[in-house]
Tab-separated table of C-alpha atoms and ligand atoms in Angstrom:
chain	number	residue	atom	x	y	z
A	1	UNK	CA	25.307	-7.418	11.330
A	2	UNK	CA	21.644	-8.139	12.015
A	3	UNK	CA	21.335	-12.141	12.717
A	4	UNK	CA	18.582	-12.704	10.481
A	5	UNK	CA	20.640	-11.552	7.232
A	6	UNK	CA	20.869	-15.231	6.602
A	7	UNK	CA	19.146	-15.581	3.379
A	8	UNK	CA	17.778	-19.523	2.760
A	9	UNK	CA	15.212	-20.935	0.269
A	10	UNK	CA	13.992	-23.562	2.537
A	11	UNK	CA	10.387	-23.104	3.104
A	12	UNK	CA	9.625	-20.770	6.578
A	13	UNK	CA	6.885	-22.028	8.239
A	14	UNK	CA	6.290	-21.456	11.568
A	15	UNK	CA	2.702	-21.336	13.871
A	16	UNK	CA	1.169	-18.911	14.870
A	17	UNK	CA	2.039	-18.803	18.670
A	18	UNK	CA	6.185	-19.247	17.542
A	19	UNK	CA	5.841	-16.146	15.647
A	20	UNK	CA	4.380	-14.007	18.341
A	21	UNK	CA	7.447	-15.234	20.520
A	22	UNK	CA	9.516	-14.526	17.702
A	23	UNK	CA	8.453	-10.851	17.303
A	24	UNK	CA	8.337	-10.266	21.072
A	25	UNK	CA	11.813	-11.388	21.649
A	26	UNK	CA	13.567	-10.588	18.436
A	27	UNK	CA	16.236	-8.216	18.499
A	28	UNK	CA	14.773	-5.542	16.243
A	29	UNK	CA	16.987	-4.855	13.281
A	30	UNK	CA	17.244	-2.195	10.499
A	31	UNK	CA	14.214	-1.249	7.685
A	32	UNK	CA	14.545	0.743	4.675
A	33	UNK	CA	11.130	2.329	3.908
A	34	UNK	CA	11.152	3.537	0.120
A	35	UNK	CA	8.294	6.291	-0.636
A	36	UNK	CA	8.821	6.489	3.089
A	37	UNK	CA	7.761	10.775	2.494
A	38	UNK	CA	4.450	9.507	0.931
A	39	UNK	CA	1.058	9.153	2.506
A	40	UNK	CA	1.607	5.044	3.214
A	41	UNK	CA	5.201	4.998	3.910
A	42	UNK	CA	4.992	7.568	6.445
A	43	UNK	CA	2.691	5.626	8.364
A	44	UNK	CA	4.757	2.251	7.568
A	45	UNK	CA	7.859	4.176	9.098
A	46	UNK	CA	5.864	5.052	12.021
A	47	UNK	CA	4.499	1.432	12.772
A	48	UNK	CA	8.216	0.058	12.058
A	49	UNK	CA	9.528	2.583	14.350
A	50	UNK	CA	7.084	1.995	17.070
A	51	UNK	CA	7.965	-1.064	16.750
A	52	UNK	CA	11.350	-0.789	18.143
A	53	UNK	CA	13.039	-1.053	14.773
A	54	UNK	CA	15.837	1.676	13.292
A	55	UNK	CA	14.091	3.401	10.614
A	56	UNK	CA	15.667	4.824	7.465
A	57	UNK	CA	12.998	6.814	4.785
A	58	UNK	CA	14.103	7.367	0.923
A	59	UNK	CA	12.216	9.522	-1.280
A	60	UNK	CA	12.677	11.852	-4.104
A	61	UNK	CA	9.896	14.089	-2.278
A	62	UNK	CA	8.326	14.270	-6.166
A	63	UNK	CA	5.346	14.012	-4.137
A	64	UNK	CA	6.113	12.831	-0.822
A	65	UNK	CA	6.554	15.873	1.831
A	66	UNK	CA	9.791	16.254	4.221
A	67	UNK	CA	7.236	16.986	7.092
A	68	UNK	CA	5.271	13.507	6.778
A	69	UNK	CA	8.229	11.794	8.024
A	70	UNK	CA	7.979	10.654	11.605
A	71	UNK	CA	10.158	11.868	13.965
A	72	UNK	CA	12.991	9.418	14.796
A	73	UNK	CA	12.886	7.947	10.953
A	74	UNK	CA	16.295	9.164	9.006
A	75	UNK	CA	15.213	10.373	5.338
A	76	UNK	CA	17.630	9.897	2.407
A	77	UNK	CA	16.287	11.827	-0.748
A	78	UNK	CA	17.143	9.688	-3.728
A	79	UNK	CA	14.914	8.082	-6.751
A	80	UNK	CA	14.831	4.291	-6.310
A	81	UNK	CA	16.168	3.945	-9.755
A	82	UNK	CA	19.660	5.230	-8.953
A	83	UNK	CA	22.710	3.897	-8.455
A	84	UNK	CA	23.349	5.667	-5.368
A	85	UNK	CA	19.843	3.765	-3.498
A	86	UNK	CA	21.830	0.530	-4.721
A	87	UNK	CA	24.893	1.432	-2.924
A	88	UNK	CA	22.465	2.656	0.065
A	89	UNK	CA	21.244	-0.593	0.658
A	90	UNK	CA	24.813	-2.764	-0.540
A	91	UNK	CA	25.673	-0.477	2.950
A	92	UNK	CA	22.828	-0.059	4.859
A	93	UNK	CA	22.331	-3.704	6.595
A	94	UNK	CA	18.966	-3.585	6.297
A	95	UNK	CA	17.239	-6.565	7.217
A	96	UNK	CA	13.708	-5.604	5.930
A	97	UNK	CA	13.425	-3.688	2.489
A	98	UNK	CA	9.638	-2.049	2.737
A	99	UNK	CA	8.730	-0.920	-0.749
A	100	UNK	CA	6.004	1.818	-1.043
A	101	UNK	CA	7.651	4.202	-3.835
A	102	UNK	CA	5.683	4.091	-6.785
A	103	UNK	CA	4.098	6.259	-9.681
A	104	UNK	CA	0.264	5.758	-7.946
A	105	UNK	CA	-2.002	7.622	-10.253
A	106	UNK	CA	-3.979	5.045	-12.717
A	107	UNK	CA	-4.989	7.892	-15.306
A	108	UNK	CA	-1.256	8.641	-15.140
A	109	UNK	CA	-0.721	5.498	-15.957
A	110	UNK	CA	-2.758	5.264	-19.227
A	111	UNK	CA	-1.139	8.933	-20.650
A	112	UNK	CA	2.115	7.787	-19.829
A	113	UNK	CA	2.744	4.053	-19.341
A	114	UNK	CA	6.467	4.309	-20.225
A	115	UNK	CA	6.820	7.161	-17.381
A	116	UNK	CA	4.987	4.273	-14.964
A	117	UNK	CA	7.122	1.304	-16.213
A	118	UNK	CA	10.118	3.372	-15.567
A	119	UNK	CA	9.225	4.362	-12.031
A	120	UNK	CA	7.227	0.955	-10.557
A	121	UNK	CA	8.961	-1.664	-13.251
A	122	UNK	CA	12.653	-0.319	-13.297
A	123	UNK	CA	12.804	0.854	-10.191
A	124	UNK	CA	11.907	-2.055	-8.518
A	125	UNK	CA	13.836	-3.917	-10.264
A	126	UNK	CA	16.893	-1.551	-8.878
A	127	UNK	CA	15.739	-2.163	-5.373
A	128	UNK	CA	15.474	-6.282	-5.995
A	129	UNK	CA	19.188	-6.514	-7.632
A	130	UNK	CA	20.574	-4.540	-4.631
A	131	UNK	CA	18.567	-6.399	-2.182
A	132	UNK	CA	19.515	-10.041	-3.216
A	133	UNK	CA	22.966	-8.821	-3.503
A	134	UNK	CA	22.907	-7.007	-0.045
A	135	UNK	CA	21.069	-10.599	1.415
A	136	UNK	CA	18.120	-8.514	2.247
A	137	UNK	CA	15.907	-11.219	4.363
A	138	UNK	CA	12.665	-10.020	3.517
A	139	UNK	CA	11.173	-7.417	0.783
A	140	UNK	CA	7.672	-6.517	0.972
A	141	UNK	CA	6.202	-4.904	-1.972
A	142	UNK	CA	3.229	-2.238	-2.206
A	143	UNK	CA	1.082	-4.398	-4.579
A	144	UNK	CA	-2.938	-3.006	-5.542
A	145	UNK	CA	-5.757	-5.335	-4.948
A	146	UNK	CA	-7.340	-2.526	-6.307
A	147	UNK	CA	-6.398	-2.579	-9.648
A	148	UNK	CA	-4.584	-6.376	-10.123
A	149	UNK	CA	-7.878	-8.276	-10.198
A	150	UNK	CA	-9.876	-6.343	-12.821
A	151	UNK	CA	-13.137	-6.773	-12.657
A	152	UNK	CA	-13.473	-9.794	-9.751
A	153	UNK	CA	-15.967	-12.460	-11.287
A	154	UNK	CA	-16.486	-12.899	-6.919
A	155	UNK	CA	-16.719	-10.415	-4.218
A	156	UNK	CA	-14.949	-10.547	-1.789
A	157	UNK	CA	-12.097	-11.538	-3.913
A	158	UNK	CA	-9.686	-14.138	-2.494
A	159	UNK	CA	-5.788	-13.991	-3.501
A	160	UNK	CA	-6.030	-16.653	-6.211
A	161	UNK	CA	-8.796	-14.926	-8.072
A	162	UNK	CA	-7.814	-14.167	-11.914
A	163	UNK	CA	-5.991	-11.325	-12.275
A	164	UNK	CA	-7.121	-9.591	-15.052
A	165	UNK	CA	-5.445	-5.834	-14.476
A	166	UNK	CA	-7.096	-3.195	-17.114
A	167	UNK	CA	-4.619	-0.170	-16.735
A	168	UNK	CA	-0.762	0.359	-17.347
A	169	UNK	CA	-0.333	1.186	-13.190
A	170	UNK	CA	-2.276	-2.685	-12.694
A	171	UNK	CA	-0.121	-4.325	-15.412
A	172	UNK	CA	3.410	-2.851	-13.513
A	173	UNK	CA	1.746	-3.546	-9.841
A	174	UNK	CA	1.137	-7.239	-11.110
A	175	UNK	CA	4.627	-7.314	-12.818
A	176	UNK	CA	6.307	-6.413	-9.586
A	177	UNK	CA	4.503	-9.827	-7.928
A	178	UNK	CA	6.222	-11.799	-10.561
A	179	UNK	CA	9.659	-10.400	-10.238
A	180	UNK	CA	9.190	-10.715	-6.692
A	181	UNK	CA	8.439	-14.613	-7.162
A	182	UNK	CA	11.103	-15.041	-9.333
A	183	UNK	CA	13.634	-13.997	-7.207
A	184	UNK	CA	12.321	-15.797	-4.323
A	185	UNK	CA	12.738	-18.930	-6.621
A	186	UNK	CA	15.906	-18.165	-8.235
A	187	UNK	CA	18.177	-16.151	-5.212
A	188	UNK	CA	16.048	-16.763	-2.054
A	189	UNK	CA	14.986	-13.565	-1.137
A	190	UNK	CA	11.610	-13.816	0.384
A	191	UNK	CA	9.124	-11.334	-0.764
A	192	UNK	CA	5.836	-10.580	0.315
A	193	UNK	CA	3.264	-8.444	-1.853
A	194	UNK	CA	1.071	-6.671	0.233
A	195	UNK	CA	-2.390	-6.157	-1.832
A	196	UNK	CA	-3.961	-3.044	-0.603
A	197	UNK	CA	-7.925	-1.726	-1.039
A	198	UNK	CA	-8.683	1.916	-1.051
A	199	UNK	CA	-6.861	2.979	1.475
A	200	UNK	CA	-7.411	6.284	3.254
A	201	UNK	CA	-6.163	8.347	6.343
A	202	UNK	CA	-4.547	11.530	7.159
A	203	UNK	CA	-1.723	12.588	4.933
A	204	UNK	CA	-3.498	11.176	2.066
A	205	UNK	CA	-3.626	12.957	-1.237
A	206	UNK	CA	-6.658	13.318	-3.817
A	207	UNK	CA	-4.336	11.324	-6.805
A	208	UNK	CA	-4.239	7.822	-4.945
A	209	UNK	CA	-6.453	4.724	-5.606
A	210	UNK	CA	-8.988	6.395	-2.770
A	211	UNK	CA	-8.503	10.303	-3.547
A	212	UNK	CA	-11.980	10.495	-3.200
A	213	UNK	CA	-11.846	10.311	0.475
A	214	UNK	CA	-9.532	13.559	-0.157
A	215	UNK	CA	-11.861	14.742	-3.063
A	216	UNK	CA	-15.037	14.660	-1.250
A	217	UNK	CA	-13.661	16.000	1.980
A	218	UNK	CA	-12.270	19.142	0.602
A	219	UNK	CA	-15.461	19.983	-1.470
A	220	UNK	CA	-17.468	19.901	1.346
A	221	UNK	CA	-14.856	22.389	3.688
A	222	UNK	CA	-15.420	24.641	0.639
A	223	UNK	CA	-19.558	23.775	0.688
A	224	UNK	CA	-19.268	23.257	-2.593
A	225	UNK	CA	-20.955	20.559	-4.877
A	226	UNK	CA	-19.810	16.601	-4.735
A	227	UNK	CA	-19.638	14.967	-8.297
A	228	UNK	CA	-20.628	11.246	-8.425
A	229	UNK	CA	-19.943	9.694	-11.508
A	230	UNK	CA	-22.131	6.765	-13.020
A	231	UNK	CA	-25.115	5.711	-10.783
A	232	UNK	CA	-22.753	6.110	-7.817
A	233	UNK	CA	-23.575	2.328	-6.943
A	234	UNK	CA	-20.317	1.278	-7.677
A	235	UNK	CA	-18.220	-0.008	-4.626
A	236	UNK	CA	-14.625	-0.323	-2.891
A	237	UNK	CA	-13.249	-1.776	0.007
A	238	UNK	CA	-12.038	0.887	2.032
A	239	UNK	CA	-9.133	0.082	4.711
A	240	UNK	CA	-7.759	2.599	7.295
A	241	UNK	CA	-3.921	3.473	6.674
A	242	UNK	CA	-2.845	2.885	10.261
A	243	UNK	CA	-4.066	-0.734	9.613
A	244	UNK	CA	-2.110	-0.886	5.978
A	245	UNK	CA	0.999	0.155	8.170
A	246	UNK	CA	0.545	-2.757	10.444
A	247	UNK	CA	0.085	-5.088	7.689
A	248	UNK	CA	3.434	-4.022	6.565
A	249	UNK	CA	5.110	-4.915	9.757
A	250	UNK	CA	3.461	-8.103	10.279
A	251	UNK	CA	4.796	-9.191	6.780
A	252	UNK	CA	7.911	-8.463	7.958
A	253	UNK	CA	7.790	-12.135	9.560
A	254	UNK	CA	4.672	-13.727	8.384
A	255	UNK	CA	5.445	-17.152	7.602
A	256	UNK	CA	5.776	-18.189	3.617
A	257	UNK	CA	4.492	-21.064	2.012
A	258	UNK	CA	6.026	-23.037	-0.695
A	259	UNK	CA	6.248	-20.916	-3.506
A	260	UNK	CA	4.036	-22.216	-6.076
A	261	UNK	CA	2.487	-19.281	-7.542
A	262	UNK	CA	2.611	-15.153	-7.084
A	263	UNK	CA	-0.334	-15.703	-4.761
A	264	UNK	CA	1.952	-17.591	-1.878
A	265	UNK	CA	3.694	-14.153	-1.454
A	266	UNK	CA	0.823	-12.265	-1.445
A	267	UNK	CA	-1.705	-10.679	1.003
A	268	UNK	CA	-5.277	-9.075	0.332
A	269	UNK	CA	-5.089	-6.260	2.825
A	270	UNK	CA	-8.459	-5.056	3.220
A	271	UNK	CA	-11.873	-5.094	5.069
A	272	UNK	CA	-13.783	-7.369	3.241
A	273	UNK	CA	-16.591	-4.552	3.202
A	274	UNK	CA	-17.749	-3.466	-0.008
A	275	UNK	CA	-18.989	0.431	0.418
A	276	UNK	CA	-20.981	2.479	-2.448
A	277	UNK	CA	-19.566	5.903	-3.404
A	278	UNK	CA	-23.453	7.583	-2.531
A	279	UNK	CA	-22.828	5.472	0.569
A	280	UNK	CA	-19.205	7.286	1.306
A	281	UNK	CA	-20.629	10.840	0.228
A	282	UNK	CA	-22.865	9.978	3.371
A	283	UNK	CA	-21.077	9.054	5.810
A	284	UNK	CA	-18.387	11.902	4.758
A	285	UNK	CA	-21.808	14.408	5.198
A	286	UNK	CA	-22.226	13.071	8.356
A	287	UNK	CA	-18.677	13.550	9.570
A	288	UNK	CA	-18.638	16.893	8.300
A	289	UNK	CA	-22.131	17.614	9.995
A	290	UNK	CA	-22.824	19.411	6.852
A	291	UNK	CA	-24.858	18.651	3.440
A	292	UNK	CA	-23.763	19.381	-0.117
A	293	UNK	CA	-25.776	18.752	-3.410
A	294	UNK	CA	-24.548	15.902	-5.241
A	295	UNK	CA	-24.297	16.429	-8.733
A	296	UNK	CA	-23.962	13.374	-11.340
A	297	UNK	CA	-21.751	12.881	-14.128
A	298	UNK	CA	-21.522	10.108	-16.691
A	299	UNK	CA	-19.980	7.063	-16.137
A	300	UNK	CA	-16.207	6.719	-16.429
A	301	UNK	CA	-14.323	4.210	-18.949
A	302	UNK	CA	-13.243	1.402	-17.354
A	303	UNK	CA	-14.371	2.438	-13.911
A	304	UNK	CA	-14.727	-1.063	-11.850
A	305	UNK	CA	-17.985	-1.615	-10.689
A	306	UNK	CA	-17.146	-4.173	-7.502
A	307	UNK	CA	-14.100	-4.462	-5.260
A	308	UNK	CA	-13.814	-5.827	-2.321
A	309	UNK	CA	-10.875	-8.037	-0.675
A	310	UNK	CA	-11.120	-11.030	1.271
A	311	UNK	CA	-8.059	-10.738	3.940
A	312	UNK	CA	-8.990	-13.905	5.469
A	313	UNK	CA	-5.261	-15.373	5.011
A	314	UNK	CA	-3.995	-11.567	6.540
A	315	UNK	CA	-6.731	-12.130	9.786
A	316	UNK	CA	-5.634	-15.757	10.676
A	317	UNK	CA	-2.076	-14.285	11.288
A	318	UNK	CA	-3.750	-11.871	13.897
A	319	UNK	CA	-4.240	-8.931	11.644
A	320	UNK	CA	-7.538	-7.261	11.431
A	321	UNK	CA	-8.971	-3.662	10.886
A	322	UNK	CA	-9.067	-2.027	14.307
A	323	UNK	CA	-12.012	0.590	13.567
A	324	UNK	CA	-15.184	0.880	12.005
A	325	UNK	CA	-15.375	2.700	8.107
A	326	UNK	CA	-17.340	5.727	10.113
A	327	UNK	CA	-14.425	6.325	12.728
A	328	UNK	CA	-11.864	6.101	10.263
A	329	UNK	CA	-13.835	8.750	7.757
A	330	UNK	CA	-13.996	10.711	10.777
A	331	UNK	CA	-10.783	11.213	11.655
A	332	UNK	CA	-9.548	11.481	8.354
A	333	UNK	CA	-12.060	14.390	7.866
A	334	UNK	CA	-10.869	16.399	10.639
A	335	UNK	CA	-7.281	15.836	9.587
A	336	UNK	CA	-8.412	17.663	6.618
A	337	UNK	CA	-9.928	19.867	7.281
A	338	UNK	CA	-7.284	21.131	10.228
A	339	UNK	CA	-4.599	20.760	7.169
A	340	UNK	CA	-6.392	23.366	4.944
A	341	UNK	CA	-7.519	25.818	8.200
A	342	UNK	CA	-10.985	25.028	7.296
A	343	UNK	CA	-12.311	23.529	10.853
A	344	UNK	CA	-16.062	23.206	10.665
B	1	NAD	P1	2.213	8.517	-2.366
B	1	NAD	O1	2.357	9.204	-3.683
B	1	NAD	O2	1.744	9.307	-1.202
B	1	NAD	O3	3.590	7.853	-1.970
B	1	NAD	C1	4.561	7.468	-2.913
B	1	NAD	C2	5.882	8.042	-2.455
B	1	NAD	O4	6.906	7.575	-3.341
B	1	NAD	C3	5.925	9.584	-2.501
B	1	NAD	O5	6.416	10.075	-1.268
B	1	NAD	C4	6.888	9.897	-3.640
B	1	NAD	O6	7.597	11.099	-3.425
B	1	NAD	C5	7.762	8.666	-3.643
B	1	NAD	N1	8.386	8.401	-4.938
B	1	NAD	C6	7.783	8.413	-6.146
B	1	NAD	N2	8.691	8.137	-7.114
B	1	NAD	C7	9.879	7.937	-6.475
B	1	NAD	C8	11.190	7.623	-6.923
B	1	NAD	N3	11.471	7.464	-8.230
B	1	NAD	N4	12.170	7.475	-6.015
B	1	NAD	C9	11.912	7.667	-4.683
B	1	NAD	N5	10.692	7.973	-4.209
B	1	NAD	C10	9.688	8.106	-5.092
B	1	NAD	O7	1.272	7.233	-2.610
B	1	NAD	P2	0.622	6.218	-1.576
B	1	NAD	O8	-0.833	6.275	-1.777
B	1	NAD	O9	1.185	6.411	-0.213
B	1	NAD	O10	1.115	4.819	-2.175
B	1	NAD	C11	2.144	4.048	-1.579
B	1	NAD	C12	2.185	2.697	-2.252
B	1	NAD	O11	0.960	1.997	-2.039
B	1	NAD	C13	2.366	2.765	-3.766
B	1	NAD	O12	3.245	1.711	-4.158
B	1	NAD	C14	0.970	2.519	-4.304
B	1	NAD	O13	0.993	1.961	-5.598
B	1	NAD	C15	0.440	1.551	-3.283
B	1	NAD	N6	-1.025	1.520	-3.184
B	1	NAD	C16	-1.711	2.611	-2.733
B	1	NAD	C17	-3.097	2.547	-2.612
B	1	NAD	C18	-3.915	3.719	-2.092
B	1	NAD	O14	-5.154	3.596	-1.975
B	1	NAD	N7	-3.316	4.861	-1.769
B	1	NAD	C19	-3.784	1.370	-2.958
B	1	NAD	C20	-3.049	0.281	-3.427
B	1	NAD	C21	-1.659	0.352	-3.515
């Protein structure tokens, strides 16, 4: 049995420079990466892996894909709502529970908000029981600081901004952060929310909170037109996923303060850069060394204008975005367009 199973509610807190140690000289123990077949959790099992830890993957594959799983990571197909991914982890002595599963698409969200409560609300909830019960030492959750935050009334927005979430997927991402508090309060399992930007990368699909990474690059394989909606002037923070999968393994240990409020637990993970969409359809032009018209559509409903994440509580534990927006778009591009046999 792993020796940090040990679950306590005294407060962690440890510097800096004792954490480092820590990680360097830890024995590494046993992590069970939900949505671990999906764009994220693929690279989250690869950083965990790398890492030295013993990998396990579950995923229903409803959208995940068997051959995104890294080699050396064992997948278990099973829906995070069942009892049978209780029993896994009542069994599994996993010190780490990583949580990336989720029903991810916003408009998704606002056709079918009982579908999305059922996935990122009950499910959950089926992970947490079995977790506390199983003396899981730490569960970090896939949170949106995308979507939890609304409109921010400051850019970039810190953790304690209002949260103000304006679609079913925001209401069950923010939900998730207040289960996770409670049961940090009540049964002493420490939980981390992890508040990702846009994120992008290879493996990424066009139905996530930055599909139009995905959206953009394919139109312009095809040399066909990109569609901007609004003014195009609107802007996101977006963060590489190889540095969203290192996030997740530093809050496998980051130190917890008291907690107060959802926002001890939690982590803006982003780059603190706010980027227009005309700006991205440029820099995507430039990576694909080719032009397309841009052709522009109305504004969409409750489209955010602003968002942009201020990760300075993330980048005083050491973590920090390792490339430039331009390198990252780049790669990402050519991943593309090698996965659809479309090399320019
Ligand atoms: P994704 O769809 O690629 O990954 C989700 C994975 O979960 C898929 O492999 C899917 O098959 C699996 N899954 C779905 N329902 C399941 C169930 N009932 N049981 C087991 N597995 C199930 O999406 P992603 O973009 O990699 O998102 C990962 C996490 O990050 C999600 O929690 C999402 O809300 C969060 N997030 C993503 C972004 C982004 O920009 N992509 C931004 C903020 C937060």
């Amino acid at each position: 049995m792993p020796a940090a199973r040990i679950v306590s509610r005294a407060v962690v807190v440890r510097s800096h420079a004792t954490l480092i140690e820590g990680l360097m000289s830890k024995d590494k123990g046993r992590v069970l990466v939900t949505g671990g077949a999906g764009f994220i959790g693929s690279h989250v099992c690869a950083a965990f892996r790398d890492a030295g830890w013993s990998v396990v993957a579950l995923d229903d594959l409803s959208t995940g894909k068997i051959e995104n799983v890294p080699d050396g990571v064992k997948l278990i197909e099973d829906d995070i709502r069942s009892a049978s991914t209780a029993d896994l982890i009542h069994g599994g002595d996993f010190e780490v529970v990583s949580h990336q599963a989720a029903q991810v698409d916003v408009r998704l969200s606002v056709a079918r908000p009982d579908h999305d409560a059922a996935l990122n609300v009950m499910g959950l909830l089926n992970l947490l029981e079995a977790s506390r019960a199983a003396e899981v030492r730490r569960f970090v959750f896939a949170s949106s600081g995308g979507v939890v935050y609304g409109e921010p009334e400051t850019v970039p927005v810190p953790e304690t901004a209002p949260k103000r979430p304006l679609s079913p997927y925001g209401v069950s991402k923010l939900m998730g952060e207040h289960y996770l508090h409670c049961y940090r309060v009540i049964h002493g399992l420490e939980g981390v929310s992890l508040r990702y930007a846009n994120v992008y990368g290879p493996r990424q699909d066009p139905h996530g909170e930055a599909g139009v990474v995905a959206i953009f690059s394919r139109r312009l394989l095809e040399g066909q037109r990109l569609t901007v909606f609004g003014d195009g002037e609107q802007t996101r923070d977006y963060v590489y996923v190889g540095d969203v999968a290192r996030a997740n393994l530093a809050a496998a240990d980051v130190p917890l303060r008291d907690p107060e409020s959802i926002d001890d637990g939690a982590f803006n993970v982003g780059t603190g850069v706010e980027t227009s969409v005309n700006s991205l359809a440029h820099i995507l032009m430039q990576a694909a060394g080719a032009a397309s018209p841009v052709e522009r559509a109305p504004a969409r409903p409750g489209e955010l204008l602003r968002n942009c994440l201020d990760s300075s509580r993330l980048r005083a534990l050491d973590w920090e975005p390792a490339g430039s927006l331009t390198d990252g778009l780049s790669h990402t591009f050519e991943w593309i367009a090698q996965e659809s046999g479309r090399c320019p």
